[in-house]
C-alpha cells in the first residue's frame, strides 16, 4: 500500500462496515463516475419513449442519411429515422439484455454453485464435471448457434446468452459456499439445530451477496458486449428494434461518407460497458481493498 | 508427472466427448436443415434423397456413433453447402488469415503488455501508472469492433493512411491487429503490473535489498523473474482465443478467416462445419489449458499438480 493510501485509511474515522464501504466507494472518483453513467443509462432505458424526439420506427425517407444538425442531433440513418431516438432506444435494448441475461445466469449459476459448494459429496462431483465440460465450450459461439433457431427478438438474445453464460457464476458461488461451509458461525448454527436449508439461506447467503454483486457488475457489461456482438454479426436483434451493435454493423456500408452512423452507437457501447466496469471496479475495491493493487 | 499429464488428457478426452454429444444432439433435434430453409428450398423426394444421402433418416444414436467413428479417424465429414469440400478443407481455407492475424497480435500484445505493465509497476501511483491502468481497462472492456470502427473512421478515412477493409497486403493488417491487440495488451499489462507489485513486496526482495544488492539486479533477477511466472496462466485462455480469431474483427475488416466461415456456416445451417469448428475449438482450448498448467508447474516448482478446479 502506498503511503498516501495508508494515510487516507488512518485518517478515516471508525465506521460500521456499511459506512466504510460507502466511504471507500465515494473516495474512488472513477467508480462514482461509473455509477453516474449507470444511473443515467438506466434512466434513459426506462424513459426512452419520453426522452426520444421520435419513435424508433418513424422514418422520413426524404430526410435519410443526414449529418447531425439541430433538428437531428445525431443525424438520420439510411431510411431517414432520427439517429438520436434510435440510439436512446438502443440503450434500452442494451440495458434490458444486460439485466435479463444476469437474471438467467444467476438463477442457473447460483443454484448449481450453491448446491455443489454447500452439499459437497457426489452432488459437488457432478457440479464440478458440469463446470469442466461447460468451460470447454466457447459460450458465445454456442449462443450464435442457438440464435439461428430462436429467431431474432430481444427475448431470444437474452435467452441464448443466459442459457450459455452461467459458468463463471456457478464457479464463483460454489467457491463462496465452500469457503463459508465450515466457518465457526455455520458450525454454531448447526450446533443449535438449524436446518441445512436455513443455514444455507439465512447464514451463508448474506455473506455471499457482496462477491456476487461484484461479479454481476462485471457480467452485465459482458452481456451487453455480447448482445452488441451478436447483433453486429446479424445473429442478434433484427430490425426495427434498435440495437447499438446492429447500428454499428449497418454503418460499415456507409462508413466512407456518413461518419455519424458509426461513431455515435460505437461510442455509446463504449460508454455503457465502461460505466458498468468502473462501477464494478469500485465495488470490488470498496468491499476488499486488498483484493486489487 | 506423466501420470498427471495422462490424467489431464483423459479428462480432456471426456470433456470433448461430452461436448460433442451435447452439440450433436442440439444440431439434430433443433428444427431446420439447409434443404428446408435454404435459398432454394427442396421439397418431396428431392429432399428425402438428400436426407438419405447424409444419413439423417437413421436413428440419432446411430448417426452419433458414426460421427464419433469418423471423428476418431479425424474425419469431420463433408460440408452440406460446398458439397465437394470436406470440413477440414473449409477450415483450411479460413485458417491462414486467422492464424496470421492471431500470431502478429500475439507477438505485438504480449511483449508490449509486459513492458507497459512492468513500467507502470516501477512507477506505482504515478500519473503514468493511472493512465496505463485506465487505458488497459478500457482496452479490455470496450468491444473491439467499436474500436475497429473508430480506427476505420480516423486512420483509414480521415487520415487516409490504410485501406478500410480487405485482405492481401501488409497494410491491410495494420488496423485489424491494432483493434485486436488492445484487449490482450490490456490484460497482460494489468496482470503484469499486479504480479510485479506483489513480487516487490515479498520477503525475498526485502532480503535482497537488506544484503545490499544494487537496484537493477533486484529488479531483474528477483522481481522480474518471479513476477513473470503467473503470466503463463494467461496463455491458457488467450492463445486459442486469438488463434481461432475474433469473429468481429474479421467481419469488420472483411478478412476471409475462420470466424467468418463460422458465421456463414451458421447462416447456412451447414451442420458438419459448425460441429467440426466447435470440436476444433474445444480441443484447442482444452489442450492449451493443460499445456499452460504444465508449464506453470515447470516454471514455479512450488505449485503442486492436483486435479480439479
XYZ file of C-alpha atoms in Angstrom:
602
model
C 0.000 0.000 0.000
C 1.302 3.423 -0.834
C 1.863 5.981 1.897
C -0.943 8.189 0.564
C -3.481 5.387 0.674
C -2.271 4.317 4.093
C -2.601 7.834 5.406
C -6.106 8.134 3.994
C -7.064 4.955 5.738
C -5.525 6.021 9.047
C -7.296 9.350 8.928
C -10.619 7.674 8.266
C -12.768 7.717 11.392
C -14.072 4.390 12.693
C -17.240 3.425 10.922
C -19.567 0.491 10.615
C -18.855 -1.937 7.796
C -21.547 -0.479 5.620
C -20.424 3.109 6.197
C -16.823 2.126 5.473
C -17.954 0.542 2.253
C -19.791 3.669 1.082
C -16.932 5.879 2.203
C -14.387 3.813 0.277
C -16.614 3.780 -2.785
C -17.014 7.566 -2.694
C -13.242 8.014 -2.471
C -12.907 6.330 -5.848
C -13.689 9.027 -8.428
C -13.765 6.617 -11.343
C -16.256 4.398 -9.546
C -18.539 7.319 -8.744
C -18.358 8.364 -12.382
C -19.200 4.807 -13.419
C -22.165 4.776 -11.059
C -23.282 8.116 -12.509
C -23.132 6.722 -16.048
C -25.056 3.619 -14.999
C -27.772 5.676 -13.301
C -28.161 7.885 -16.379
C -28.273 4.831 -18.649
C -30.964 3.126 -16.594
C -32.939 6.375 -16.555
C -32.659 6.615 -20.345
C -33.603 2.963 -20.736
C -36.712 3.298 -18.601
C -37.915 6.617 -20.023
C -36.665 6.281 -23.611
C -40.142 6.790 -25.030
C -40.457 10.140 -23.213
C -36.927 11.396 -23.906
C -36.553 10.388 -27.533
C -37.681 13.045 -30.044
C -39.383 10.438 -32.271
C -40.310 6.781 -32.124
C -37.651 4.336 -33.245
C -39.606 3.227 -36.309
C -40.603 6.628 -37.666
C -38.839 7.089 -40.984
C -38.882 10.125 -43.248
C -37.302 8.929 -46.490
C -36.701 12.434 -47.814
C -34.522 13.113 -44.778
C -32.379 9.987 -44.994
C -28.641 9.985 -44.283
C -28.477 13.496 -42.861
C -25.488 14.634 -40.883
C -26.013 15.813 -37.290
C -27.955 19.085 -37.151
C -30.131 20.987 -34.697
C -33.229 19.110 -35.795
C -31.458 15.720 -35.713
C -28.696 15.850 -33.097
C -27.210 12.503 -34.151
C -28.268 12.820 -37.800
C -30.503 10.283 -39.512
C -29.957 6.755 -40.797
C -30.242 5.267 -44.290
C -34.045 5.360 -44.323
C -34.435 8.679 -42.534
C -35.027 7.631 -38.934
C -33.813 10.006 -36.224
C -30.500 8.568 -35.073
C -30.692 10.022 -31.575
C -34.011 8.301 -30.976
C -32.664 5.042 -32.382
C -29.635 5.343 -30.099
C -31.723 6.014 -26.985
C -33.939 3.028 -27.668
C -30.788 1.067 -28.426
C -29.611 1.854 -24.903
C -32.908 0.458 -23.643
C -32.241 -2.761 -25.562
C -28.712 -2.986 -24.151
C -29.822 -2.458 -20.553
C -32.668 -4.949 -20.942
C -30.264 -7.551 -22.265
C -27.666 -6.789 -19.593
C -30.061 -7.297 -16.705
C -32.183 -10.014 -18.339
C -29.174 -12.202 -19.069
C -27.974 -11.806 -15.482
C -31.343 -12.959 -14.194
C -30.979 -16.228 -16.088
C -27.276 -16.839 -15.488
C -27.668 -16.108 -11.771
C -30.660 -18.412 -11.396
C -28.770 -21.253 -13.028
C -25.297 -20.469 -11.715
C -26.293 -19.673 -8.171
C -28.452 -22.770 -7.786
C -25.812 -25.098 -9.229
C -22.943 -23.475 -7.366
C -24.752 -23.348 -4.029
C -25.855 -26.982 -4.331
C -22.364 -28.189 -5.190
C -20.476 -25.975 -2.789
C -22.754 -26.471 0.188
C -23.728 -30.119 -0.115
C -20.359 -31.393 -1.352
C -20.023 -35.122 -1.980
C -21.454 -36.596 -5.163
C -23.568 -33.521 -5.852
C -20.425 -31.445 -5.950
C -18.741 -34.063 -8.136
C -21.499 -33.616 -10.713
C -21.367 -29.828 -10.497
C -17.596 -29.868 -10.968
C -17.956 -32.077 -14.037
C -20.616 -29.766 -15.447
C -18.327 -26.788 -14.887
C -15.445 -28.616 -16.532
C -17.388 -29.501 -19.658
C -19.042 -26.093 -19.892
C -15.667 -24.352 -19.614
C -14.532 -26.181 -22.731
C -17.477 -24.886 -24.757
C -16.981 -21.387 -26.130
C -20.237 -19.910 -24.859
C -20.535 -17.023 -27.305
C -20.213 -19.440 -30.228
C -22.997 -21.598 -28.778
C -25.126 -18.503 -28.334
C -24.578 -17.667 -32.018
C -25.538 -21.198 -32.905
C -28.712 -21.003 -30.793
C -29.697 -17.697 -32.338
C -30.065 -19.460 -35.669
C -33.071 -21.281 -34.210
C -34.547 -18.862 -31.717
C -35.497 -16.035 -34.029
C -34.142 -12.557 -33.642
C -36.069 -10.827 -30.883
C -34.654 -9.200 -27.762
C -36.010 -12.085 -25.700
C -34.287 -14.757 -27.746
C -30.966 -12.927 -27.383
C -31.483 -12.772 -23.622
C -32.319 -16.471 -23.577
C -29.384 -17.506 -25.780
C -26.836 -15.513 -23.782
C -28.379 -16.511 -20.464
C -28.535 -20.215 -21.133
C -24.878 -20.303 -22.238
C -23.259 -17.837 -19.845
C -23.606 -19.235 -16.311
C -20.223 -20.944 -15.858
C -18.499 -18.082 -14.042
C -21.488 -17.594 -11.763
C -21.531 -21.295 -10.885
C -17.833 -21.465 -10.187
C -17.841 -18.352 -8.015
C -20.925 -19.319 -5.996
C -19.537 -22.791 -5.448
C -16.234 -21.381 -4.225
C -18.003 -18.984 -1.882
C -20.212 -21.668 -0.366
C -17.197 -23.916 0.158
C -15.364 -21.056 1.851
C -18.215 -20.456 4.291
C -19.390 -24.036 4.757
C -17.134 -24.815 7.711
C -16.828 -21.385 9.296
C -17.494 -21.055 13.020
C -20.823 -19.297 12.676
C -22.116 -22.041 10.409
C -20.943 -24.751 12.785
C -22.561 -22.824 15.636
C -25.840 -22.562 13.759
C -25.719 -26.263 13.049
C -24.954 -26.977 16.717
C -28.093 -25.217 17.904
C -30.105 -27.282 15.453
C -30.717 -25.023 12.456
C -31.799 -26.947 9.378
C -29.408 -27.170 6.412
C -31.730 -25.084 4.248
C -31.949 -22.407 6.948
C -28.152 -22.317 7.285
C -27.694 -22.023 3.539
C -30.257 -19.233 3.160
C -30.052 -17.301 6.433
C -26.381 -17.681 7.329
C -24.281 -18.275 4.229
C -26.307 -16.472 1.574
C -25.960 -12.962 3.070
C -22.186 -13.422 3.162
C -22.081 -14.451 -0.469
C -24.102 -11.481 -1.750
C -21.252 -8.911 -1.919
C -18.991 -11.080 -4.054
C -21.890 -11.979 -6.332
C -22.790 -8.296 -6.625
C -19.288 -7.509 -7.860
C -19.500 -10.326 -10.379
C -22.856 -9.051 -11.614
C -21.376 -5.585 -12.107
C -18.834 -7.153 -14.474
C -21.159 -9.639 -16.122
C -23.746 -7.038 -17.124
C -21.362 -5.170 -19.467
C -20.129 -8.540 -20.742
C -23.694 -9.466 -21.700
C -24.205 -6.055 -23.315
C -20.941 -6.544 -25.221
C -22.140 -9.970 -26.385
C -25.545 -8.715 -27.473
C -23.921 -5.908 -29.444
C -21.570 -8.509 -30.931
C -24.352 -10.901 -31.929
C -26.367 -8.096 -33.475
C -23.234 -6.781 -35.152
C -22.839 -10.146 -36.898
C -26.501 -10.179 -37.862
C -27.197 -13.016 -35.436
C -28.812 -10.861 -32.779
C -31.703 -8.458 -32.731
C -33.417 -7.684 -36.018
C -34.947 -4.505 -37.391
C -36.872 -2.488 -36.500
C -35.813 -2.932 -32.854
C -32.729 -0.759 -32.436
C -29.555 -2.422 -31.183
C -26.357 -0.436 -30.912
C -24.325 -3.365 -32.278
C -26.594 -3.674 -35.279
C -26.370 0.067 -35.895
C -22.568 -0.170 -35.935
C -22.562 -3.013 -38.442
C -25.097 -1.257 -40.702
C -22.939 1.858 -40.614
C -19.988 -0.016 -42.107
C -21.635 0.132 -45.511
C -21.780 3.947 -45.295
C -18.566 4.476 -43.367
C -16.770 6.452 -46.084
C -19.211 9.328 -46.089
C -21.597 9.149 -43.169
C -19.264 9.037 -40.195
C -22.019 9.801 -37.692
C -23.719 6.458 -38.298
C -20.749 4.501 -36.980
C -19.437 6.944 -34.415
C -22.455 7.519 -32.169
C -23.534 3.924 -31.485
C -19.943 2.699 -31.019
C -19.186 5.490 -28.549
C -22.393 4.680 -26.678
C -21.457 0.989 -26.438
C -18.076 2.015 -25.055
C -19.773 4.311 -22.526
C -22.140 1.608 -21.343
C -19.502 -1.084 -20.911
C -17.005 1.291 -19.311
C -19.588 2.732 -16.911
C -20.505 -0.678 -15.543
C -16.873 -1.794 -15.372
C -15.700 1.277 -13.467
C -18.590 0.839 -11.066
C -17.688 -2.827 -10.648
C -14.030 -1.986 -10.016
C -15.130 0.481 -7.359
C -17.484 -2.009 -5.724
C -14.746 -4.618 -5.603
C -12.144 -2.276 -4.147
C -14.600 -0.895 -1.608
C -15.545 -4.376 -0.447
C -11.994 -5.537 -0.082
C -9.211 -3.047 -0.753
C -6.593 -5.809 -0.541
C -8.114 -7.721 -3.448
C -6.642 -5.487 -6.107
C -3.477 -3.333 -6.425
C 4.300 -36.008 -13.906
C 3.498 -38.421 -16.744
C 0.563 -39.717 -14.743
C -0.702 -36.208 -14.218
C -0.473 -35.344 -17.905
C -2.207 -38.561 -18.871
C -4.945 -37.860 -16.332
C -5.480 -34.376 -17.678
C -5.572 -35.625 -21.262
C -8.104 -38.269 -20.251
C -10.220 -35.569 -18.616
C -9.950 -33.503 -21.771
C -10.995 -36.516 -23.834
C -14.178 -36.969 -21.803
C -14.909 -33.241 -21.897
C -14.650 -33.212 -25.680
C -16.815 -36.332 -25.845
C -19.478 -34.696 -23.688
C -19.323 -31.506 -25.760
C -19.641 -33.479 -28.983
C -22.681 -35.339 -27.633
C -24.440 -32.159 -26.443
C -23.815 -30.314 -29.696
C -24.617 -33.280 -31.867
C -27.989 -33.732 -30.185
C -28.638 -29.997 -30.364
C -27.931 -29.992 -34.085
C -30.136 -32.994 -34.732
C -33.076 -32.002 -32.592
C -33.295 -28.346 -33.359
C -35.547 -27.664 -36.302
C -34.291 -26.901 -39.772
C -31.818 -28.287 -42.279
C -30.172 -26.442 -45.144
C -32.542 -28.064 -47.637
C -35.742 -26.937 -45.993
C -34.947 -23.304 -45.359
C -32.101 -22.577 -47.726
C -32.246 -20.186 -50.638
C -33.774 -22.868 -52.821
C -35.931 -24.982 -50.505
C -36.129 -28.607 -51.580
C -39.374 -30.487 -51.338
C -40.721 -34.002 -51.793
C -38.485 -36.757 -52.993
C -35.570 -34.459 -53.740
C -35.427 -33.548 -50.089
C -35.849 -37.157 -48.988
C -32.937 -38.126 -51.212
C -30.732 -35.508 -49.630
C -31.725 -36.596 -46.149
C -30.983 -40.216 -47.054
C -27.682 -39.278 -48.653
C -26.413 -37.664 -45.473
C -27.809 -40.420 -43.274
C -30.214 -38.158 -41.463
C -33.009 -40.745 -41.689
C -31.193 -43.124 -39.377
C -31.779 -43.156 -35.612
C -29.888 -40.417 -33.805
C -27.715 -42.790 -31.740
C -26.558 -44.468 -34.930
C -25.725 -41.139 -36.517
C -23.795 -40.115 -33.427
C -21.877 -43.395 -33.328
C -20.979 -42.892 -36.965
C -19.882 -39.327 -36.274
C -17.677 -40.468 -33.411
C -16.204 -43.250 -35.542
C -15.309 -40.725 -38.229
C -14.060 -38.303 -35.601
C -11.717 -40.984 -34.291
C -10.315 -41.148 -37.819
C -10.025 -37.363 -37.829
C -12.760 -37.206 -40.430
C -15.131 -34.336 -39.752
C -17.389 -35.116 -42.680
C -18.329 -33.030 -45.690
C -19.837 -29.594 -45.841
C -23.545 -29.565 -46.723
C -23.169 -26.401 -48.717
C -19.840 -26.798 -50.509
C -20.531 -30.396 -51.317
C -17.124 -31.285 -52.676
C -15.327 -29.822 -49.661
C -14.528 -31.713 -46.516
C -14.911 -29.757 -43.296
C -11.131 -29.801 -42.986
C -10.853 -28.074 -46.326
C -13.311 -25.389 -45.227
C -11.309 -24.873 -42.056
C -8.058 -24.852 -44.005
C -9.453 -22.107 -46.221
C -10.034 -19.765 -43.307
C -7.114 -20.775 -41.136
C -4.191 -18.927 -42.770
C -5.716 -15.461 -42.445
C -6.835 -16.060 -38.861
C -3.508 -17.551 -37.833
C -1.598 -14.695 -39.431
C -3.595 -12.005 -37.633
C -3.562 -14.026 -34.406
C 0.193 -14.601 -34.426
C 1.043 -10.982 -35.149
C -1.396 -9.838 -32.479
C 0.214 -12.212 -30.016
C 3.708 -11.046 -30.925
C 2.666 -7.424 -30.525
C 0.454 -7.583 -27.460
C 2.334 -9.864 -25.083
C 5.793 -8.235 -25.122
C 4.288 -4.762 -25.249
C 1.859 -5.606 -22.461
C 4.681 -6.917 -20.279
C 6.805 -3.829 -20.922
C 3.948 -1.449 -20.115
C 2.947 -3.440 -17.047
C 6.493 -3.504 -15.702
C 6.947 0.217 -16.341
C 3.676 1.028 -14.570
C 4.585 -1.100 -11.562
C 8.019 0.506 -11.217
C 6.309 3.904 -11.104
C 3.367 2.845 -8.979
C 0.732 5.544 -8.313
C 2.333 7.940 -10.790
C 0.275 9.619 -13.480
C 1.672 7.139 -15.973
C 0.521 4.273 -13.762
C -3.031 5.617 -13.533
C -3.185 6.386 -17.241
C -1.971 2.895 -18.053
C -4.464 1.184 -15.725
C -7.287 3.260 -17.178
C -6.283 2.570 -20.771
C -5.837 -1.126 -20.062
C -9.298 -1.345 -18.508
C -10.752 0.476 -21.494
C -8.908 -1.857 -23.874
C -10.376 -4.895 -22.159
C -13.876 -3.510 -21.726
C -14.697 -1.681 -24.940
C -15.772 -4.118 -27.660
C -13.055 -4.485 -30.277
C -15.470 -3.814 -33.146
C -16.241 -0.396 -31.643
C -12.524 0.361 -31.550
C -12.268 -1.001 -35.082
C -14.905 1.453 -36.310
C -13.063 4.360 -34.690
C -9.834 3.234 -36.339
C -11.522 2.984 -39.708
C -13.100 6.415 -39.320
C -9.948 8.132 -38.117
C -6.943 6.322 -39.588
C -8.348 4.858 -42.773
C -10.765 7.574 -43.840
C -9.857 10.850 -42.130
C -6.068 10.414 -42.291
C -6.290 8.095 -45.306
C -3.273 6.050 -44.194
C -4.552 2.486 -44.568
C -7.215 0.633 -46.522
C -10.602 0.484 -44.772
C -11.009 -3.238 -45.258
C -9.907 -6.213 -47.295
C -7.076 -8.670 -47.218
C -3.838 -9.165 -49.119
C -1.108 -6.648 -48.386
C 0.548 -5.855 -45.085
C -1.248 -2.505 -44.981
C -4.497 -4.432 -44.663
C -3.302 -5.973 -41.446
C -2.430 -2.797 -39.552
C -5.869 -1.791 -38.327
C -7.127 -5.309 -37.523
C -4.001 -6.019 -35.495
C -4.332 -2.758 -33.540
C -8.020 -3.293 -32.814
C -7.397 -6.903 -31.976
C -4.331 -6.301 -29.778
C -5.919 -3.875 -27.330
C -7.755 -6.412 -25.185
C -4.887 -8.905 -24.719
C -2.494 -5.975 -24.365
C -4.556 -4.512 -21.534
C -4.976 -7.909 -19.928
C -1.257 -8.695 -19.989
C -0.312 -5.197 -18.835
C -2.687 -5.209 -15.872
C -1.733 -8.726 -14.894
C 2.000 -7.978 -15.135
C 1.585 -4.846 -13.046
C -0.220 -6.621 -10.193
C 2.180 -9.528 -10.337
C 5.187 -7.194 -10.245
C 3.792 -5.244 -7.291
C 3.253 -8.473 -5.399
C 6.808 -9.610 -6.048
C 8.169 -6.211 -4.970
C 6.542 -6.530 -1.576
C 7.810 -10.050 -0.985
C 10.252 -11.033 1.715
C 12.941 -12.232 -0.648
C 13.105 -8.798 -2.252
C 13.452 -7.181 1.161
C 16.224 -9.659 1.927
C 17.956 -8.871 -1.341
C 17.768 -5.180 -0.540
C 18.946 -5.756 3.014
C 22.038 -7.571 1.909
C 22.895 -4.617 -0.300
C 22.304 -5.787 -3.848
C 22.067 -2.987 -6.365
C 18.642 -1.994 -7.623
C 18.917 -3.245 -11.246
C 19.931 -6.696 -10.035
C 16.982 -6.800 -7.647
C 14.538 -5.723 -10.329
C 15.785 -8.102 -12.990
C 16.901 -11.152 -11.023
C 14.482 -11.117 -8.107
C 11.350 -9.231 -9.010
C 11.109 -9.673 -12.759
C 11.860 -13.371 -12.817
C 9.266 -14.247 -10.228
C 6.643 -11.808 -11.415
C 6.532 -13.171 -14.934
C 5.698 -16.738 -13.910
C 1.949 -16.161 -13.337
C 1.643 -14.649 -16.806
C 1.855 -18.179 -18.174
C -1.662 -18.753 -16.825
C -2.893 -16.054 -19.191
C -1.803 -18.033 -22.225
C -4.384 -20.700 -21.443
C -7.403 -18.657 -22.459
C -5.537 -16.142 -24.641
C -3.894 -18.386 -27.184
C -6.873 -20.360 -28.529
C -8.962 -17.186 -28.470
C -6.506 -15.406 -30.692
C -5.837 -18.321 -32.954
C -9.475 -19.064 -33.626
C -9.875 -15.471 -34.470
C -12.028 -12.656 -33.402
C -15.151 -13.042 -35.440
C -15.945 -9.351 -35.022
C -12.604 -8.175 -36.298
C -12.816 -10.437 -39.327
C -16.330 -9.200 -40.037
C -15.413 -5.519 -39.703
C -12.383 -5.697 -41.947
C -13.748 -8.313 -44.337
C -10.935 -10.753 -43.586
C -11.559 -14.220 -45.035
C -10.773 -16.073 -41.786
C -12.174 -18.863 -39.647
C -14.541 -16.583 -37.759
C -16.309 -15.520 -40.916
C -16.604 -19.122 -42.058
C -18.173 -19.923 -38.721
C -20.768 -17.185 -39.088
C -21.617 -18.132 -42.675
C -21.912 -21.785 -41.700
C -24.432 -20.773 -39.039
C -26.418 -18.742 -41.557
C -26.300 -21.666 -43.981
C -27.062 -24.244 -41.271
C -24.061 -26.148 -42.500
C -24.041 -28.537 -39.546
C -20.912 -30.582 -40.247
C -18.875 -27.379 -40.499
C -20.430 -25.935 -37.323
C -19.809 -29.156 -35.380
C -16.298 -29.505 -36.761
C -15.322 -25.997 -35.779
C -16.752 -26.474 -32.295
C -14.757 -29.683 -31.866
C -11.615 -27.986 -33.085
C -12.070 -25.045 -30.709
C -12.908 -27.322 -27.770
C -9.779 -29.438 -28.312
C -7.654 -26.330 -28.804
C -8.995 -24.690 -25.634
C -8.531 -27.870 -23.619
C -5.005 -28.516 -24.873
C -3.752 -25.006 -24.181
C -5.201 -25.153 -20.659
C -3.373 -28.413 -19.997
C -0.137 -27.122 -21.517
C -0.239 -23.827 -19.638
C -0.873 -25.680 -16.355
C 2.098 -27.956 -17.000
C 4.298 -25.010 -17.989
C 3.259 -23.267 -14.825
C 4.390 -26.073 -12.551
C 7.603 -26.291 -14.504
C 8.256 -22.575 -14.032
C 7.138 -22.461 -10.407
C 8.094 -25.659 -8.554
C 6.091 -24.590 -5.504
C 2.872 -25.322 -7.340
C 1.768 -28.915 -6.962
C -0.044 -30.788 -9.637
C -3.513 -31.671 -8.470
C -6.668 -32.206 -10.386
C -9.933 -30.340 -10.192
C -10.836 -26.655 -10.372
